[in-house]
Amino acid sequence: MTDPDTTPGRAAPGQVAATAPVLVVNAGSSSLKYRLVEPSAGHTLATGLIERIGEGHPRARHTGSDCTTERELDCPDHESAFQVALAAFAEHGPPLRAADLLAVGHRVVHGGSRFAAPVLVDDDVIAQIEALVPLALLHNPGNLAGLRAARAAFGGIPQVAVFDTAFHQTLPPAAYTYAVPRDWRDRLHVRRYGFHGTSHAYVSRRVAALLGRPPQATNAVVLHLGNGASACAVEGGRSIDTSMGLSPLGGLVMGTRPGDLDPAIAPYLSRHGIPVLAYDEALNHDSGLRALAGSNDFREVMRLVEAGDADARLAVEVAAYRIAKYVGGYAVALGRLDALAFTGGIGEHSAALRADVVGRLAVLGLELDTAANAAASGESRISTPASAAQVWVVPTDEELEIARHAVAVVRAGHPSA
Ligand code: ADP
């Protein structure tokens, strides 16, 4: 696997400069997010978001050299959305000429068992990502539309696909195997894949650096807590277990997803007239914090808790209890826990949730520094010196990780670059 951290910062004259920017693209079914990144220093040169592509009233926002612009537009598909993004660069900067780009890096959600590392995109890779669509109906089609649009817009520029699942391809069979019939496993590829891998990889490497240890000598549990949420056990830089499974529905309680459930619930509901499509829809959009507290926005849930709302309090308890159980389980899987890291919108910003989770982990010898937790901003240590493992807040940066992977893949293909 290419290591984005080994990418040198400079190239000799006449070679592809590592400091040339990478356009990072995260294409959803009806949205296109982009960020122009200078990968060596990690500077963001521009960001943008085009939403409601192919739906009513698409909107585009672009933050360029010196201003943010927003406008409504006509944007029937991802290819026209790409043209809108290019026009925004031309109008509001910074100048974006294809010739100046080192690569376009794409977030692709599901790489199945096929992709254990980022790859240079060609027709064969597109076909393989397409073949994985049945495993990721909600995600891969949008990712593919973004890939095709970027290839159409930037013909000669290397396109690199970076998979959410790739970091977890190191899971041992005991962690990825579901105890289900062989035919489901062999023919239908039913197993744990795991997601948020780009974030878990970035944060676990940062944690090792913050501890002053090589990643190979660091055991950490990373909690990515955003709208989607997952835990990951990272042993010596490799993912050995993670809470999401075949799909991003499993594991922790999320904004609108339930996390782990008794598998018997689906047939039980079906016998009571709830068809599988309604079940799927409810589990993706109407479960989790939204189902328990009435809102999927954690800030709102905490406002309700402070106002004495019992449902919201239970929702936070269910979520924190589940997180703590996973950390306990992963401490067993790792054998030795050096660090626990919080990331994602909730992990980075909710001191209350962090305090709740760490408070439940006293059995592991974890001890929160209450003042440091309350004051945490950016990368911050929030455990006391007496804590058995260090606890950190580490803001994730998936786009930078994707950009650095893209550089590493391009360099691997052009060793002189
Ligand atoms: P996504 O998974 O869509 O990238 P984020 O990582 O941005 O989501 O996380 C979004 C979640 O973070 C929301 O539930 C939001 O309420 C929560 N969040 C953001 N800021 C805060 C804050 N200051 N305190 C508590 N929760 C926050």
CSV table of C-alpha atoms and ligand atoms in Angstrom, one decimal:
chain,number,residue,atom,x,y,z
A,1,MET,CA,0.0,0.0,0.0
A,2,THR,CA,1.3,3.4,-0.8
A,3,ASP,CA,2.1,5.6,2.2
A,4,PRO,CA,1.0,9.2,1.8
A,5,ASP,CA,3.4,10.3,4.5
A,6,THR,CA,6.4,9.2,2.5
A,7,THR,CA,5.6,11.5,-0.4
A,8,PRO,CA,8.6,13.9,-0.8
A,9,GLY,CA,7.7,17.6,-0.9
A,10,ARG,CA,9.8,18.5,-3.9
A,11,ALA,CA,10.6,17.2,-7.4
A,12,ALA,CA,13.5,17.9,-9.6
A,13,PRO,CA,13.1,20.4,-12.4
A,14,GLY,CA,11.1,19.0,-15.3
A,15,GLN,CA,9.4,16.4,-13.1
A,16,VAL,CA,5.9,16.4,-11.8
A,17,ALA,CA,6.1,18.6,-8.7
A,18,ALA,CA,4.6,17.1,-5.5
A,19,THR,CA,3.4,20.5,-4.6
A,20,ALA,CA,1.1,20.7,-7.7
A,21,PRO,CA,-2.4,20.7,-6.4
A,22,VAL,CA,-4.8,17.7,-6.2
A,23,LEU,CA,-8.5,18.2,-6.8
A,24,VAL,CA,-10.3,16.0,-4.3
A,25,VAL,CA,-13.8,15.0,-5.3
A,26,ASN,CA,-16.5,13.5,-3.1
A,27,ALA,CA,-19.5,12.8,-5.3
A,28,GLY,CA,-22.8,11.7,-3.7
A,29,SER,CA,-25.9,10.7,-5.5
A,30,SER,CA,-27.1,14.3,-5.9
A,31,SER,CA,-24.1,16.3,-4.7
A,32,LEU,CA,-20.6,17.1,-5.7
A,33,LYS,CA,-18.1,18.3,-3.1
A,34,TYR,CA,-14.6,19.3,-4.1
A,35,ARG,CA,-11.5,20.7,-2.5
A,36,LEU,CA,-8.3,21.8,-4.2
A,37,VAL,CA,-5.5,20.8,-1.9
A,38,GLU,CA,-1.8,21.5,-1.9
A,39,PRO,CA,-0.8,18.1,-0.6
A,40,SER,CA,2.7,18.6,0.8
A,41,ALA,CA,1.8,21.4,3.3
A,42,GLY,CA,-1.9,20.4,3.4
A,43,HIS,CA,-3.1,23.8,2.4
A,44,THR,CA,-6.7,24.2,1.1
A,45,LEU,CA,-6.7,26.4,-2.0
A,46,ALA,CA,-10.5,26.2,-2.7
A,47,THR,CA,-13.6,24.3,-1.7
A,48,GLY,CA,-17.0,23.9,-3.2
A,49,LEU,CA,-20.3,22.1,-3.0
A,50,ILE,CA,-22.9,21.6,-5.7
A,51,GLU,CA,-26.1,20.1,-4.3
A,52,ARG,CA,-29.5,18.9,-5.6
A,53,ILE,CA,-27.9,17.8,-8.9
A,54,GLY,CA,-30.7,16.5,-11.1
A,55,GLU,CA,-33.3,17.6,-8.5
A,56,GLY,CA,-35.2,20.9,-8.1
A,57,HIS,CA,-33.2,24.1,-7.6
A,58,PRO,CA,-29.6,22.9,-7.6
A,59,ARG,CA,-27.2,25.2,-5.7
A,60,ALA,CA,-23.5,25.8,-5.9
A,61,ARG,CA,-21.1,27.3,-3.3
A,62,HIS,CA,-17.5,28.0,-4.1
A,63,THR,CA,-14.9,29.4,-1.8
A,64,GLY,CA,-12.0,30.5,-3.9
A,65,SER,CA,-9.0,32.7,-3.6
A,66,ASP,CA,-10.7,35.5,-1.7
A,67,CYS,CA,-14.4,35.1,-1.5
A,68,THR,CA,-17.4,32.7,-1.2
A,69,THR,CA,-20.1,32.7,-3.8
A,70,GLU,CA,-23.4,31.0,-3.8
A,71,ARG,CA,-25.9,30.7,-6.6
A,72,GLU,CA,-28.8,28.7,-8.1
A,73,LEU,CA,-28.2,27.0,-11.4
A,74,ASP,CA,-29.4,24.5,-13.9
A,75,CYS,CA,-27.5,21.3,-13.3
A,76,PRO,CA,-29.1,18.1,-14.6
A,77,ASP,CA,-26.1,15.7,-14.0
A,78,HIS,CA,-22.6,15.4,-12.5
A,79,GLU,CA,-21.0,16.3,-15.8
A,80,SER,CA,-22.7,19.7,-15.9
A,81,ALA,CA,-21.9,20.1,-12.2
A,82,PHE,CA,-18.3,19.6,-13.1
A,83,GLN,CA,-18.6,22.4,-15.7
A,84,VAL,CA,-20.2,24.6,-13.0
A,85,ALA,CA,-17.2,23.9,-10.7
A,86,LEU,CA,-14.7,24.7,-13.4
A,87,ALA,CA,-16.6,28.0,-14.2
A,88,ALA,CA,-16.5,28.9,-10.5
A,89,PHE,CA,-12.7,28.4,-10.5
A,90,ALA,CA,-12.4,30.5,-13.7
A,91,GLU,CA,-14.6,33.3,-12.3
A,92,HIS,CA,-13.5,33.4,-8.6
A,93,GLY,CA,-10.1,31.7,-8.6
A,94,PRO,CA,-7.8,30.3,-8.0
A,95,PRO,CA,-7.0,29.6,-11.6
A,96,LEU,CA,-7.5,25.8,-12.3
A,97,ARG,CA,-5.9,24.6,-15.4
A,98,ALA,CA,-5.8,20.9,-16.0
A,99,ALA,CA,-2.1,21.2,-16.9
A,100,ASP,CA,-1.4,22.4,-13.3
A,101,LEU,CA,-3.1,19.6,-11.5
A,102,LEU,CA,-1.1,16.6,-10.3
A,103,ALA,CA,-4.2,14.4,-10.0
A,104,VAL,CA,-7.9,14.2,-9.2
A,105,GLY,CA,-8.5,12.1,-6.0
A,106,HIS,CA,-11.9,10.5,-5.7
A,107,ARG,CA,-13.6,9.2,-2.5
A,108,VAL,CA,-15.2,5.9,-3.4
A,109,VAL,CA,-17.3,4.4,-0.6
A,110,HIS,CA,-17.2,0.6,-1.3
A,111,GLY,CA,-14.2,-1.2,-2.7
A,112,GLY,CA,-15.4,-4.6,-1.6
A,113,SER,CA,-12.6,-7.2,-1.1
A,114,ARG,CA,-11.2,-6.1,-4.5
A,115,PHE,CA,-9.5,-2.9,-3.4
A,116,ALA,CA,-7.1,-2.9,-0.5
A,117,ALA,CA,-5.4,0.3,-1.6
A,118,PRO,CA,-6.0,3.4,-3.7
A,119,VAL,CA,-5.7,2.8,-7.5
A,120,LEU,CA,-5.2,4.7,-10.7
A,121,VAL,CA,-8.6,4.8,-12.4
A,122,ASP,CA,-8.9,3.2,-15.9
A,123,ASP,CA,-11.8,1.6,-17.7
A,124,ASP,CA,-11.2,-1.7,-15.9
A,125,VAL,CA,-11.3,-0.1,-12.4
A,126,ILE,CA,-14.5,1.7,-13.4
A,127,ALA,CA,-16.0,-1.6,-14.4
A,128,GLN,CA,-15.0,-3.2,-11.1
A,129,ILE,CA,-16.4,-0.3,-9.0
A,130,GLU,CA,-19.6,-0.7,-11.1
A,131,ALA,CA,-19.7,-4.4,-10.2
A,132,LEU,CA,-19.6,-3.5,-6.5
A,133,VAL,CA,-22.8,-1.3,-6.8
A,134,PRO,CA,-25.1,-4.0,-5.4
A,135,LEU,CA,-23.0,-3.8,-2.2
A,136,ALA,CA,-23.4,0.0,-2.0
A,137,LEU,CA,-26.5,1.0,-3.7
A,138,LEU,CA,-26.7,4.3,-1.9
A,139,HIS,CA,-23.1,5.4,-2.5
A,140,ASN,CA,-21.1,3.8,-5.4
A,141,PRO,CA,-23.5,5.1,-8.2
A,142,GLY,CA,-22.8,8.7,-7.1
A,143,ASN,CA,-19.1,8.1,-6.8
A,144,LEU,CA,-19.1,6.6,-10.3
A,145,ALA,CA,-20.9,9.6,-11.7
A,146,GLY,CA,-18.3,11.8,-10.2
A,147,LEU,CA,-15.5,9.7,-11.6
A,148,ARG,CA,-16.9,9.8,-15.1
A,149,ALA,CA,-17.6,13.5,-14.9
A,150,ALA,CA,-14.0,14.2,-13.8
A,151,ARG,CA,-12.6,12.0,-16.5
A,152,ALA,CA,-14.6,13.9,-19.1
A,153,ALA,CA,-13.5,17.3,-17.7
A,154,PHE,CA,-9.8,16.4,-17.1
A,155,GLY,CA,-9.0,13.9,-19.8
A,156,GLY,CA,-5.3,13.7,-19.4
A,157,ILE,CA,-5.0,14.0,-15.6
A,158,PRO,CA,-4.5,10.9,-13.5
A,159,GLN,CA,-7.6,10.0,-11.6
A,160,VAL,CA,-7.1,8.1,-8.3
A,161,ALA,CA,-9.9,6.2,-6.5
A,162,VAL,CA,-9.5,6.1,-2.7
A,163,PHE,CA,-11.8,3.6,-1.0
A,164,ASP,CA,-13.5,4.0,2.5
A,165,THR,CA,-13.2,0.2,2.9
A,166,ALA,CA,-9.5,-0.2,1.9
A,167,PHE,CA,-8.0,0.5,5.3
A,168,HIS,CA,-10.0,-2.3,6.8
A,169,GLN,CA,-8.8,-5.0,4.3
A,170,THR,CA,-6.3,-6.0,7.0
A,171,LEU,CA,-9.0,-7.3,9.3
A,172,PRO,CA,-8.3,-10.9,10.3
A,173,PRO,CA,-11.0,-13.5,9.3
A,174,ALA,CA,-12.2,-13.7,12.9
A,175,ALA,CA,-13.2,-10.1,12.7
A,176,TYR,CA,-14.7,-9.9,9.3
A,177,THR,CA,-16.5,-13.2,9.1
A,178,TYR,CA,-20.2,-13.4,9.8
A,179,ALA,CA,-21.5,-16.7,11.1
A,180,VAL,CA,-24.0,-17.1,8.2
A,181,PRO,CA,-24.5,-19.8,5.5
A,182,ARG,CA,-21.5,-20.4,3.2
A,183,ASP,CA,-23.4,-19.6,0.1
A,184,TRP,CA,-24.1,-16.0,1.4
A,185,ARG,CA,-20.4,-15.6,2.2
A,186,ASP,CA,-18.9,-17.2,-0.9
A,187,ARG,CA,-21.4,-16.2,-3.7
A,188,LEU,CA,-22.9,-13.0,-2.2
A,189,HIS,CA,-19.7,-11.7,-0.5
A,190,VAL,CA,-21.5,-11.2,2.8
A,191,ARG,CA,-18.8,-10.1,5.4
A,192,ARG,CA,-17.7,-7.1,7.4
A,193,TYR,CA,-16.0,-4.5,5.2
A,194,GLY,CA,-16.0,-1.4,7.4
A,195,PHE,CA,-16.0,2.3,6.3
A,196,HIS,CA,-14.6,5.7,7.3
A,197,GLY,CA,-11.2,4.0,6.5
A,198,THR,CA,-9.6,7.2,5.2
A,199,SER,CA,-10.5,9.0,8.4
A,200,HIS,CA,-9.4,6.1,10.7
A,201,ALA,CA,-6.1,5.8,8.8
A,202,TYR,CA,-5.4,9.6,9.0
A,203,VAL,CA,-6.3,9.9,12.7
A,204,SER,CA,-4.5,6.8,13.8
A,205,ARG,CA,-1.3,8.0,12.1
A,206,ARG,CA,-1.7,11.5,13.7
A,207,VAL,CA,-2.2,9.8,17.1
A,208,ALA,CA,1.0,7.9,16.8
A,209,ALA,CA,2.8,11.1,15.8
A,210,LEU,CA,1.3,12.9,18.8
A,211,LEU,CA,2.4,10.1,21.1
A,212,GLY,CA,5.9,10.4,19.6
A,213,ARG,CA,5.9,6.7,18.5
A,214,PRO,CA,6.0,5.1,15.1
A,215,PRO,CA,2.6,3.9,13.9
A,216,GLN,CA,3.9,0.3,13.9
A,217,ALA,CA,4.4,0.5,17.7
A,218,THR,CA,1.1,2.2,18.5
A,219,ASN,CA,-2.3,0.6,19.4
A,220,ALA,CA,-5.2,2.9,19.2
A,221,VAL,CA,-9.0,3.0,19.1
A,222,VAL,CA,-10.3,5.7,16.8
A,223,LEU,CA,-13.9,6.9,17.3
A,224,HIS,CA,-15.2,8.7,14.2
A,225,LEU,CA,-18.4,10.3,15.5
A,226,GLY,CA,-20.2,12.4,12.9
A,227,ASN,CA,-23.6,11.9,11.2
A,228,GLY,CA,-22.2,8.5,10.4
A,229,ALA,CA,-20.2,7.0,13.2
A,230,SER,CA,-17.7,4.1,13.5
A,231,ALA,CA,-15.1,2.8,15.9
A,232,CYS,CA,-11.8,1.2,14.7
A,233,ALA,CA,-9.2,-0.8,16.5
A,234,VAL,CA,-5.8,0.0,15.0
A,235,GLU,CA,-2.9,-2.3,15.9
A,236,GLY,CA,0.5,-1.1,14.7
A,237,GLY,CA,-1.0,1.0,12.0
A,238,ARG,CA,-3.3,-1.7,10.7
A,239,SER,CA,-7.1,-1.9,11.2
A,240,ILE,CA,-7.9,-5.1,13.0
A,241,ASP,CA,-11.6,-4.5,13.7
A,242,THR,CA,-14.2,-1.9,13.0
A,243,SER,CA,-17.8,-1.4,13.9
A,244,MET,CA,-19.5,-0.9,10.5
A,245,GLY,CA,-20.1,-4.1,8.5
A,246,LEU,CA,-21.3,-5.0,5.1
A,247,SER,CA,-22.9,-1.6,4.9
A,248,PRO,CA,-22.5,1.7,6.9
A,249,LEU,CA,-25.6,0.8,8.9
A,250,GLY,CA,-23.9,-1.4,11.6
A,251,GLY,CA,-22.1,-0.6,14.8
A,252,LEU,CA,-22.6,2.6,16.7
A,253,VAL,CA,-25.8,4.7,17.0
A,254,MET,CA,-25.7,7.4,14.4
A,255,GLY,CA,-27.7,10.5,13.4
A,256,THR,CA,-30.3,8.6,11.4
A,257,ARG,CA,-28.9,5.0,11.5
A,258,PRO,CA,-29.4,2.5,14.3
A,259,GLY,CA,-26.1,0.6,14.4
A,260,ASP,CA,-26.2,-2.9,15.6
A,261,LEU,CA,-29.6,-4.6,15.7
A,262,ASP,CA,-30.9,-8.1,16.3
A,263,PRO,CA,-31.1,-9.6,12.8
A,264,ALA,CA,-34.5,-11.1,13.7
A,265,ILE,CA,-36.1,-7.7,13.6
A,266,ALA,CA,-36.3,-7.6,9.8
A,267,PRO,CA,-38.3,-10.8,9.4
A,268,TYR,CA,-40.4,-9.9,12.5
A,269,LEU,CA,-41.4,-6.6,10.9
A,270,SER,CA,-42.0,-8.2,7.5
A,271,ARG,CA,-44.5,-10.6,9.2
A,272,HIS,CA,-46.2,-7.4,10.5
A,273,GLY,CA,-46.5,-5.9,7.1
A,274,ILE,CA,-43.4,-3.7,6.9
A,275,PRO,CA,-41.8,-4.5,3.6
A,276,VAL,CA,-38.0,-4.8,3.3
A,277,LEU,CA,-37.7,-1.5,1.3
A,278,ALA,CA,-39.5,0.4,4.1
A,279,TYR,CA,-37.2,-1.3,6.6
A,280,ASP,CA,-34.2,-0.3,4.6
A,281,GLU,CA,-35.4,3.3,4.3
A,282,ALA,CA,-36.2,3.6,8.0
A,283,LEU,CA,-32.8,2.2,9.0
A,284,ASN,CA,-31.0,4.6,6.7
A,285,HIS,CA,-33.0,7.8,7.3
A,286,ASP,CA,-35.3,7.5,10.3
A,287,SER,CA,-33.5,5.7,13.0
A,288,GLY,CA,-30.6,6.5,15.4
A,289,LEU,CA,-30.7,9.8,17.3
A,290,ARG,CA,-33.5,11.0,15.1
A,291,ALA,CA,-35.7,8.1,16.1
A,292,LEU,CA,-34.9,8.3,19.8
A,293,ALA,CA,-34.6,12.1,20.4
A,294,GLY,CA,-36.5,13.6,17.4
A,295,SER,CA,-33.3,15.2,15.9
A,296,ASN,CA,-30.3,13.8,14.1
A,297,ASP,CA,-28.3,16.9,14.9
A,298,PHE,CA,-26.2,16.3,18.0
A,299,ARG,CA,-26.2,19.9,19.0
A,300,GLU,CA,-29.9,20.0,19.0
A,301,VAL,CA,-30.0,16.7,21.0
A,302,MET,CA,-27.7,18.2,23.6
A,303,ARG,CA,-29.9,21.4,23.8
A,304,LEU,CA,-32.9,19.1,24.5
A,305,VAL,CA,-30.9,17.2,27.2
A,306,GLU,CA,-30.1,20.5,28.8
A,307,ALA,CA,-33.8,21.4,28.7
A,308,GLY,CA,-34.6,18.2,30.6
A,309,ASP,CA,-35.9,16.2,27.7
A,310,ALA,CA,-36.0,12.5,28.9
A,311,ASP,CA,-36.0,11.1,25.3
A,312,ALA,CA,-32.9,13.0,24.4
A,313,ARG,CA,-31.1,12.0,27.6
A,314,LEU,CA,-31.9,8.3,26.8
A,315,ALA,CA,-30.7,8.8,23.2
A,316,VAL,CA,-27.3,10.1,24.4
A,317,GLU,CA,-27.1,7.3,27.0
A,318,VAL,CA,-27.8,4.6,24.4
A,319,ALA,CA,-25.2,6.2,22.0
A,320,ALA,CA,-22.5,6.6,24.7
A,321,TYR,CA,-23.1,3.2,26.2
A,322,ARG,CA,-22.7,1.6,22.8
A,323,ILE,CA,-19.5,3.5,22.1
A,324,ALA,CA,-18.0,2.5,25.4
A,325,LYS,CA,-18.8,-1.2,24.9
A,326,TYR,CA,-17.0,-1.1,21.5
A,327,VAL,CA,-13.9,0.6,23.0
A,328,GLY,CA,-13.9,-2.1,25.8
A,329,GLY,CA,-14.2,-4.8,23.1
A,330,TYR,CA,-11.4,-3.3,21.0
A,331,ALA,CA,-9.1,-3.0,24.1
A,332,VAL,CA,-9.5,-6.8,24.3
A,333,ALA,CA,-8.8,-7.2,20.6
A,334,LEU,CA,-5.7,-5.0,20.8
A,335,GLY,CA,-4.4,-6.5,24.0
A,336,ARG,CA,-2.7,-3.2,24.8
A,337,LEU,CA,-4.3,0.2,24.4
A,338,ASP,CA,-2.0,3.2,23.9
A,339,ALA,CA,-4.5,5.8,22.9
A,340,LEU,CA,-8.2,6.6,22.3
A,341,ALA,CA,-9.0,9.3,19.7
A,342,PHE,CA,-12.1,11.2,19.1
A,343,THR,CA,-12.8,12.7,15.7
A,344,GLY,CA,-15.8,13.7,13.4
A,345,GLY,CA,-18.2,16.6,14.2
A,346,ILE,CA,-19.4,15.2,17.5
A,347,GLY,CA,-16.1,13.7,18.5
A,348,GLU,CA,-14.2,16.9,17.8
A,349,HIS,CA,-16.8,19.3,19.4
A,350,SER,CA,-18.8,17.6,22.1
A,351,ALA,CA,-16.9,17.7,25.4
A,352,ALA,CA,-20.0,16.3,27.1
A,353,LEU,CA,-20.2,13.2,24.9
A,354,ARG,CA,-16.4,12.6,25.3
A,355,ALA,CA,-16.7,13.0,29.1
A,356,ASP,CA,-19.6,10.5,29.1
A,357,VAL,CA,-17.7,7.9,27.1
A,358,VAL,CA,-14.4,8.2,28.9
A,359,GLY,CA,-16.2,8.1,32.3
A,360,ARG,CA,-17.6,4.7,31.3
A,361,LEU,CA,-14.0,3.4,30.6
A,362,ALA,CA,-12.5,3.8,34.1
A,363,VAL,CA,-12.2,0.0,34.2
A,364,LEU,CA,-9.5,0.4,31.5
A,365,GLY,CA,-7.7,2.9,33.6
A,366,LEU,CA,-8.7,5.9,31.4
A,367,GLU,CA,-8.9,9.2,33.2
A,368,LEU,CA,-10.2,12.4,31.7
A,369,ASP,CA,-8.6,15.8,32.3
A,370,THR,CA,-11.8,17.7,32.7
A,371,ALA,CA,-10.4,21.1,32.1
A,372,ALA,CA,-8.4,20.0,29.0
A,373,ASN,CA,-11.5,18.3,27.7
A,374,ALA,CA,-13.6,21.4,28.1
A,375,ALA,CA,-10.9,23.6,26.5
A,376,ALA,CA,-10.0,21.2,23.6
A,377,SER,CA,-9.6,22.8,20.3
A,378,GLY,CA,-7.8,21.2,17.3
A,379,GLU,CA,-5.4,18.4,18.3
A,380,SER,CA,-5.7,18.2,22.1
A,381,ARG,CA,-4.7,15.7,24.7
A,382,ILE,CA,-7.7,15.3,27.1
A,383,SER,CA,-6.4,12.6,29.5
A,384,THR,CA,-4.5,13.1,32.8
A,385,PRO,CA,-0.9,12.0,33.0
A,386,ALA,CA,-2.1,9.1,35.2
A,387,SER,CA,-4.4,7.7,32.5
A,388,ALA,CA,-3.5,4.2,31.4
A,389,ALA,CA,-3.9,5.3,27.8
A,390,GLN,CA,-3.8,8.8,26.4
A,391,VAL,CA,-7.0,10.2,25.1
A,392,TRP,CA,-6.9,12.7,22.3
A,393,VAL,CA,-9.2,14.9,20.1
A,394,VAL,CA,-7.8,14.8,16.6
A,395,PRO,CA,-9.7,16.6,13.8
A,396,THR,CA,-9.9,14.4,10.8
A,397,ASP,CA,-8.9,15.5,7.3
A,398,GLU,CA,-10.2,13.0,4.8
A,399,GLU,CA,-9.6,15.2,1.8
A,400,LEU,CA,-5.9,15.8,2.7
A,401,GLU,CA,-5.6,12.0,3.2
A,402,ILE,CA,-7.1,11.4,-0.3
A,403,ALA,CA,-4.9,14.0,-1.8
A,404,ARG,CA,-1.8,12.5,-0.4
A,405,HIS,CA,-2.8,9.0,-1.5
A,406,ALA,CA,-3.4,10.4,-5.0
A,407,VAL,CA,0.1,11.8,-5.0
A,408,ALA,CA,1.6,8.5,-3.7
A,409,VAL,CA,-0.3,6.5,-6.4
A,410,VAL,CA,0.9,8.9,-9.2
A,411,ARG,CA,4.4,8.7,-7.9
A,412,ALA,CA,4.3,4.9,-7.7
A,413,GLY,CA,3.3,4.9,-11.4
A,414,HIS,CA,6.0,7.5,-12.3
A,415,PRO,CA,8.9,6.8,-10.0
A,416,SER,CA,10.8,9.8,-11.5
A,417,ALA,CA,7.9,12.1,-10.7
B,1,ADP,P1,-20.6,14.1,8.5
B,1,ADP,O1,-20.6,12.6,9.0
B,1,ADP,O2,-21.8,14.4,7.7
B,1,ADP,O3,-19.3,14.5,7.9
B,1,ADP,P2,-19.9,15.7,10.8
B,1,ADP,O4,-18.6,15.0,11.0
B,1,ADP,O5,-19.8,17.1,10.3
B,1,ADP,O6,-20.9,14.9,9.8
B,1,ADP,O7,-20.7,15.7,12.1
B,1,ADP,C1,-22.0,16.2,12.2
B,1,ADP,C2,-22.4,16.1,13.6
B,1,ADP,O8,-21.6,16.8,14.5
B,1,ADP,C3,-23.8,16.7,13.8
B,1,ADP,O9,-24.6,15.8,14.6
B,1,ADP,C4,-23.6,17.9,14.6
B,1,ADP,O10,-24.6,18.3,15.4
B,1,ADP,C5,-22.3,17.6,15.4
B,1,ADP,N1,-21.7,18.8,15.9
B,1,ADP,C6,-21.1,19.7,15.2
B,1,ADP,N2,-20.6,20.7,16.0
B,1,ADP,C7,-20.9,20.3,17.3
B,1,ADP,C8,-20.7,20.9,18.5
B,1,ADP,N3,-20.1,22.1,18.7
B,1,ADP,N4,-21.2,20.2,19.6
B,1,ADP,C9,-21.8,19.1,19.5
B,1,ADP,N5,-22.0,18.4,18.3
B,1,ADP,C10,-21.6,19.1,17.2
